[in-house]
Coordinates of C-alpha atoms in Angstrom, one line a residue:
M6 CA -75.7 -180.5 -21.6
S7 CA -79.4 -179.6 -21.8
S8 CA -80.4 -182.4 -19.5
V9 CA -78.2 -180.8 -16.8
A10 CA -78.9 -177.2 -17.6
N11 CA -82.7 -177.5 -17.7
P12 CA -83.2 -178.9 -14.2
I13 CA -80.8 -176.3 -12.8
A14 CA -82.7 -173.5 -14.7
R15 CA -86.1 -174.8 -13.5
T16 CA -84.8 -175.0 -9.9
W17 CA -83.4 -171.5 -10.1
Y18 CA -86.7 -170.1 -11.5
R19 CA -88.7 -171.9 -8.8
L20 CA -86.6 -170.3 -6.1
V21 CA -86.7 -166.9 -7.6
D22 CA -90.5 -167.1 -8.0
L23 CA -90.8 -167.2 -4.2
L24 CA -89.8 -163.5 -4.3
P25 CA -92.5 -160.8 -4.9
L26 CA -92.9 -159.7 -8.5
P27 CA -91.0 -156.4 -8.9
T28 CA -92.6 -153.5 -10.7
L29 CA -90.8 -151.8 -13.6
R30 CA -90.1 -148.9 -11.4
T31 CA -88.4 -151.2 -8.8
Q32 CA -86.4 -152.8 -11.6
R33 CA -85.2 -149.4 -12.8
R34 CA -84.3 -148.3 -9.3
L35 CA -82.3 -151.4 -8.7
A36 CA -80.5 -150.9 -12.1
L37 CA -79.7 -147.3 -11.1
A38 CA -78.4 -148.5 -7.7
A39 CA -76.2 -151.0 -9.5
L40 CA -74.9 -148.3 -11.7
L41 CA -74.1 -146.0 -8.8
A42 CA -72.4 -148.8 -7.0
Q43 CA -70.1 -149.5 -9.9
A44 CA -69.1 -145.8 -10.0
L45 CA -68.7 -145.9 -6.2
I46 CA -66.1 -148.6 -6.3
A47 CA -64.0 -146.5 -8.8
V48 CA -64.3 -143.4 -6.7
T49 CA -63.4 -145.1 -3.4
G50 CA -60.5 -146.7 -5.3
S51 CA -59.2 -143.2 -6.2
V52 CA -59.5 -142.2 -2.5
V53 CA -57.3 -145.2 -1.7
R54 CA -54.7 -144.1 -4.2
V55 CA -54.5 -140.4 -3.4
T56 CA -54.4 -141.1 0.4
A57 CA -51.5 -143.5 -0.3
S58 CA -53.5 -146.3 1.3
G59 CA -53.0 -148.8 -1.5
L60 CA -51.0 -151.2 0.7
G61 CA -52.9 -150.3 3.9
C62 CA -53.9 -154.0 3.8
P63 CA -50.7 -155.6 2.4
T64 CA -52.2 -159.0 1.6
W65 CA -55.3 -160.3 -0.2
P66 CA -58.0 -161.4 0.4
K67 CA -57.2 -160.9 4.1
C68 CA -56.0 -157.5 5.3
H69 CA -52.9 -159.1 7.0
D70 CA -51.5 -162.6 6.7
D71 CA -53.1 -163.6 10.0
S72 CA -56.1 -161.3 10.1
L73 CA -59.1 -160.5 7.9
L74 CA -59.5 -157.2 9.7
P75 CA -57.1 -154.3 10.1
I76 CA -54.9 -154.6 13.2
P77 CA -52.6 -152.1 15.0
S78 CA -49.3 -151.9 13.2
A79 CA -46.2 -149.7 13.5
E80 CA -45.5 -150.0 9.8
V81 CA -49.0 -149.1 8.5
P82 CA -51.0 -146.3 10.2
W83 CA -54.5 -147.3 11.1
W84 CA -56.2 -144.7 8.8
H85 CA -54.4 -146.3 5.7
Q86 CA -55.7 -149.7 6.8
A87 CA -59.2 -148.3 7.4
I88 CA -59.4 -146.7 3.9
E89 CA -58.1 -149.7 2.1
F90 CA -60.3 -152.1 4.1
G91 CA -63.3 -149.9 3.5
N92 CA -62.7 -149.9 -0.2
R93 CA -62.4 -153.7 -0.2
Q94 CA -65.3 -154.5 2.1
I95 CA -68.0 -151.8 2.3
A96 CA -68.0 -150.6 -1.3
V97 CA -67.5 -154.1 -2.7
W98 CA -70.4 -155.5 -0.7
I99 CA -72.6 -152.7 -2.0
V100 CA -71.6 -153.6 -5.5
V101 CA -72.3 -157.3 -4.9
T102 CA -75.6 -156.6 -3.2
T103 CA -76.9 -154.4 -6.0
A104 CA -75.7 -156.7 -8.7
A105 CA -77.4 -159.6 -7.1
A106 CA -80.6 -157.6 -6.5
I107 CA -81.0 -156.6 -10.2
V108 CA -80.3 -160.2 -11.3
L109 CA -83.0 -161.5 -9.0
A110 CA -85.4 -158.7 -10.1
V111 CA -85.2 -159.2 -13.8
T112 CA -85.2 -163.0 -13.5
R113 CA -88.3 -162.8 -11.4
A114 CA -90.0 -160.5 -13.9
R115 CA -89.1 -162.9 -16.7
R116 CA -87.4 -160.1 -18.7
R117 CA -86.0 -160.7 -22.2
R118 CA -82.7 -162.5 -22.7
E119 CA -80.8 -159.3 -23.5
V120 CA -81.7 -157.8 -20.1
L121 CA -80.8 -161.1 -18.3
V122 CA -77.4 -161.2 -20.0
Y123 CA -76.5 -157.7 -19.0
A124 CA -77.7 -158.2 -15.5
W125 CA -75.6 -161.4 -15.0
I126 CA -72.5 -159.6 -16.4
L127 CA -72.5 -157.3 -13.3
P128 CA -71.9 -160.0 -10.6
A129 CA -69.5 -161.9 -13.0
S130 CA -67.5 -158.8 -13.7
T131 CA -67.5 -157.8 -10.0
L132 CA -65.8 -161.1 -9.2
F133 CA -63.2 -160.5 -11.9
Q134 CA -62.7 -157.0 -10.6
G135 CA -62.1 -158.3 -7.1
I136 CA -59.5 -160.7 -8.3
L137 CA -57.8 -157.9 -10.3
G138 CA -57.8 -155.8 -7.2
G139 CA -56.1 -158.7 -5.3
I140 CA -53.4 -158.9 -8.1
T141 CA -52.9 -155.1 -7.8
V142 CA -52.1 -155.5 -4.1
L143 CA -50.0 -158.6 -4.5
T144 CA -47.9 -157.0 -7.2
D145 CA -47.2 -153.9 -5.0
L146 CA -49.4 -151.5 -7.0
R147 CA -47.7 -151.7 -10.4
W148 CA -49.0 -148.7 -12.3
W149 CA -50.3 -150.6 -15.3
I150 CA -52.3 -153.1 -13.2
V151 CA -53.7 -150.2 -11.2
G152 CA -54.6 -148.6 -14.5
A153 CA -56.3 -151.8 -15.7
H154 CA -58.2 -151.9 -12.5
L155 CA -59.7 -148.5 -13.2
L156 CA -60.4 -149.2 -16.8
V157 CA -62.3 -152.3 -15.9
S158 CA -64.3 -150.2 -13.4
T159 CA -65.3 -147.7 -16.2
A160 CA -66.2 -150.7 -18.5
M161 CA -68.5 -151.9 -15.7
V162 CA -70.0 -148.5 -15.4
W163 CA -70.8 -148.6 -19.1
L164 CA -72.4 -152.0 -18.8
A165 CA -74.5 -150.9 -15.8
A166 CA -75.7 -147.7 -17.6
T167 CA -76.6 -149.8 -20.6
L168 CA -78.6 -152.2 -18.4
Y169 CA -80.3 -149.2 -16.8
V170 CA -81.6 -148.1 -20.2
K171 CA -82.6 -151.6 -21.4
V172 CA -84.5 -152.4 -18.2
G173 CA -86.9 -149.5 -19.0
Q174 CA -87.6 -150.6 -22.5
P175 CA -90.5 -153.0 -23.4
D176 CA -89.5 -156.7 -23.9
D177 CA -91.9 -157.0 -26.9
G178 CA -90.9 -153.7 -28.5
I179 CA -89.1 -153.0 -31.7
R180 CA -86.0 -150.9 -32.4
V181 CA -86.4 -147.5 -34.0
D182 CA -83.9 -144.9 -35.2
A183 CA -84.3 -141.9 -32.9
A184 CA -81.3 -140.2 -34.5
P185 CA -79.9 -140.1 -38.1
P186 CA -77.4 -143.0 -38.9
Q187 CA -74.6 -140.4 -39.4
A188 CA -75.2 -139.0 -35.9
R189 CA -75.1 -142.5 -34.4
R190 CA -71.9 -143.3 -36.2
L191 CA -70.4 -140.1 -34.8
A192 CA -71.6 -141.2 -31.3
A193 CA -69.9 -144.6 -31.9
A194 CA -66.7 -142.9 -32.9
S195 CA -66.9 -140.7 -29.8
V196 CA -67.0 -143.9 -27.7
V197 CA -63.7 -145.0 -29.2
A198 CA -62.2 -141.6 -28.6
L199 CA -63.5 -141.8 -25.0
A200 CA -61.9 -145.2 -24.5
L201 CA -58.6 -143.9 -25.8
A202 CA -58.9 -140.8 -23.6
L203 CA -59.4 -143.0 -20.5
A204 CA -56.4 -145.2 -21.4
A205 CA -54.3 -142.1 -21.9
G206 CA -55.5 -140.8 -18.6
V207 CA -54.3 -144.0 -16.9
T208 CA -50.7 -143.3 -18.3
V209 CA -50.8 -139.8 -16.8
T210 CA -51.8 -141.2 -13.4
G211 CA -49.1 -143.9 -13.8
A212 CA -46.4 -141.2 -14.2
G213 CA -48.0 -138.7 -11.7
P214 CA -47.3 -137.9 -8.1
H215 CA -49.8 -140.2 -6.5
A216 CA -48.0 -143.6 -6.2
G217 CA -50.6 -145.1 -3.9
D218 CA -48.4 -146.0 -1.0
R219 CA -46.5 -143.9 1.5
T220 CA -44.8 -146.7 3.4
N221 CA -42.2 -147.3 0.7
P222 CA -42.8 -144.8 -2.2
E223 CA -39.4 -145.2 -3.7
A224 CA -40.1 -148.8 -4.4
M225 CA -43.4 -148.1 -6.2
D226 CA -43.5 -149.0 -9.9
R227 CA -44.1 -145.9 -11.9
L228 CA -44.3 -145.0 -15.6
H229 CA -41.1 -143.1 -16.5
A230 CA -42.4 -140.7 -19.2
S231 CA -43.0 -137.0 -19.7
I232 CA -46.1 -136.0 -17.8
P233 CA -46.7 -132.9 -20.1
V234 CA -46.5 -135.1 -23.2
L235 CA -48.8 -137.7 -21.7
T236 CA -51.2 -135.0 -20.7
I237 CA -51.3 -133.6 -24.2
V238 CA -52.1 -137.0 -25.7
H239 CA -54.9 -137.4 -23.1
A240 CA -56.3 -134.0 -23.8
S241 CA -56.2 -134.6 -27.5
F242 CA -58.4 -137.6 -27.2
V243 CA -60.8 -135.7 -25.0
L244 CA -61.0 -132.9 -27.6
L245 CA -61.7 -135.4 -30.3
Y246 CA -64.4 -137.0 -28.1
V247 CA -66.1 -133.6 -27.6
A248 CA -65.7 -132.7 -31.3
L249 CA -67.4 -135.9 -32.4
L250 CA -70.3 -135.2 -30.0
I251 CA -70.6 -131.6 -31.4
G252 CA -70.7 -133.2 -34.9
A253 CA -73.6 -135.4 -33.8
V254 CA -75.4 -132.3 -32.5
L255 CA -75.0 -130.6 -35.9
V256 CA -76.2 -133.6 -37.8
I257 CA -79.3 -134.0 -35.6
R258 CA -80.3 -130.4 -35.8
R259 CA -80.5 -130.7 -39.6
G260 CA -83.6 -132.9 -39.3
V261 CA -86.4 -133.6 -36.9
V262 CA -85.0 -133.5 -33.4
D263 CA -85.9 -136.3 -31.0
V264 CA -86.4 -134.6 -27.6
T265 CA -84.8 -137.5 -25.6
V266 CA -81.7 -137.7 -27.8
A267 CA -81.3 -133.9 -27.9
G268 CA -81.6 -133.7 -24.1
R269 CA -79.1 -136.5 -23.6
L270 CA -76.6 -134.9 -25.9
R271 CA -76.8 -131.7 -23.9
I272 CA -76.2 -133.6 -20.7
V273 CA -73.2 -135.4 -22.1
L274 CA -71.6 -132.2 -23.4
I275 CA -72.2 -130.4 -20.1
V276 CA -70.7 -133.3 -18.1
A277 CA -67.7 -133.7 -20.5
L278 CA -67.0 -129.9 -20.4
A279 CA -67.1 -129.9 -16.6
Q280 CA -64.8 -132.9 -16.5
S281 CA -62.4 -131.2 -18.9
L282 CA -62.4 -128.1 -16.6
I283 CA -61.6 -130.3 -13.6
G284 CA -58.7 -131.9 -15.5
L285 CA -57.3 -128.5 -16.6
V286 CA -57.4 -127.1 -13.0
Q287 CA -55.9 -130.4 -11.7
Y288 CA -53.0 -130.1 -14.1
L289 CA -52.4 -126.4 -13.3
T290 CA -52.5 -127.0 -9.6
N291 CA -50.1 -129.9 -9.5
V292 CA -52.8 -132.7 -9.1
P293 CA -54.3 -132.1 -5.7
A294 CA -55.9 -135.2 -4.1
L295 CA -59.4 -133.9 -4.0
L296 CA -59.4 -133.1 -7.7
V297 CA -58.2 -136.5 -8.6
V298 CA -61.2 -138.0 -6.8
L299 CA -63.5 -135.6 -8.5
H300 CA -61.9 -136.4 -11.9
V301 CA -62.5 -140.1 -11.4
A302 CA -66.1 -139.4 -10.4
G303 CA -66.4 -137.2 -13.5
A304 CA -65.0 -139.9 -15.7
C305 CA -67.6 -142.3 -14.4
S306 CA -70.3 -139.7 -15.1
V307 CA -69.1 -139.2 -18.7
V308 CA -68.9 -142.9 -19.4
A309 CA -72.4 -143.5 -18.0
E310 CA -74.0 -140.6 -19.8
T311 CA -72.3 -141.6 -23.1
A312 CA -73.6 -145.1 -22.7
I313 CA -77.1 -143.8 -22.2
L314 CA -76.9 -141.5 -25.1
Y315 CA -75.7 -144.3 -27.4
Q316 CA -78.7 -146.5 -26.4
V317 CA -81.4 -143.8 -26.7
M318 CA -80.3 -143.1 -30.3
R319 CA -81.8 -146.4 -31.3
P320 CA -84.2 -147.4 -28.5
R321 CA -86.6 -150.3 -28.2
V322 CA -90.2 -148.9 -28.2
A323 CA -93.6 -150.4 -27.8
R324 CA -95.3 -151.7 -31.0
A325 CA -98.0 -149.5 -32.4
V326 CA -101.5 -150.9 -31.7
S327 CA -103.5 -151.2 -35.0
A328 CA -107.0 -149.8 -35.0

């Protein structure tokens, strides 16, 4: 195995070494671009759904059986095709480009293995997400596959946000506790609550009014369950998530407060409360399309900020230089 892997690795590094050496600032900017791209694909996916363009391109990977591009069709209006095709092509290529860029940058900079692993996960998971998107189309937008598609997107946002933090940390540094262990445990518990809230939110969408396709809405697979009950379950997990974060704030305030951790906690709480407000208005106004898109964007923001918070609670810092 090593006799094959080593020559391949050496060839890879020789090719990457032809690129200019990226500065730390460049690496961080590329990592941020990758994070934004992962969120973009989720948001554009929500646009596809609320505009009922999910089957604007009825086949995959082509738009039609005999065409990669959208074509005039009496069955599918051109704007549905354009929205679905845009989500597949433009946003996806942004994701692929940024994922490849950060991989090349951290490889060229000879970053530590941890950073390399997280960087390589992005293009690998993007490939998986593309296949899952194809399955979503080929199965006529079954609600649970659509939901899985969104959950994978939020997981990718988490990974990209984690990479963004780790890229900025020194390779030869050591880990330190920037928050009390109890606060970190509460933050970890909030991650579980957030994951459950996202999963419950998927069920609300699966039973909601946006089926994702207007050409044959009665044939769409939907979750037949009480929307008020599903919403209560979703909201309960959100409240638990916020309560755990508030608990972390109270624990941290009892001791010496790390400025970075305190700042990140404030940001997470603000984003979470804004997201909760959008969700409440969305429910009271019968789920208008614009608020659905904003809610997905908010979910990506909450996931990213929670991931960053979790990392800064136990960061890698430069070793102290002895006198």
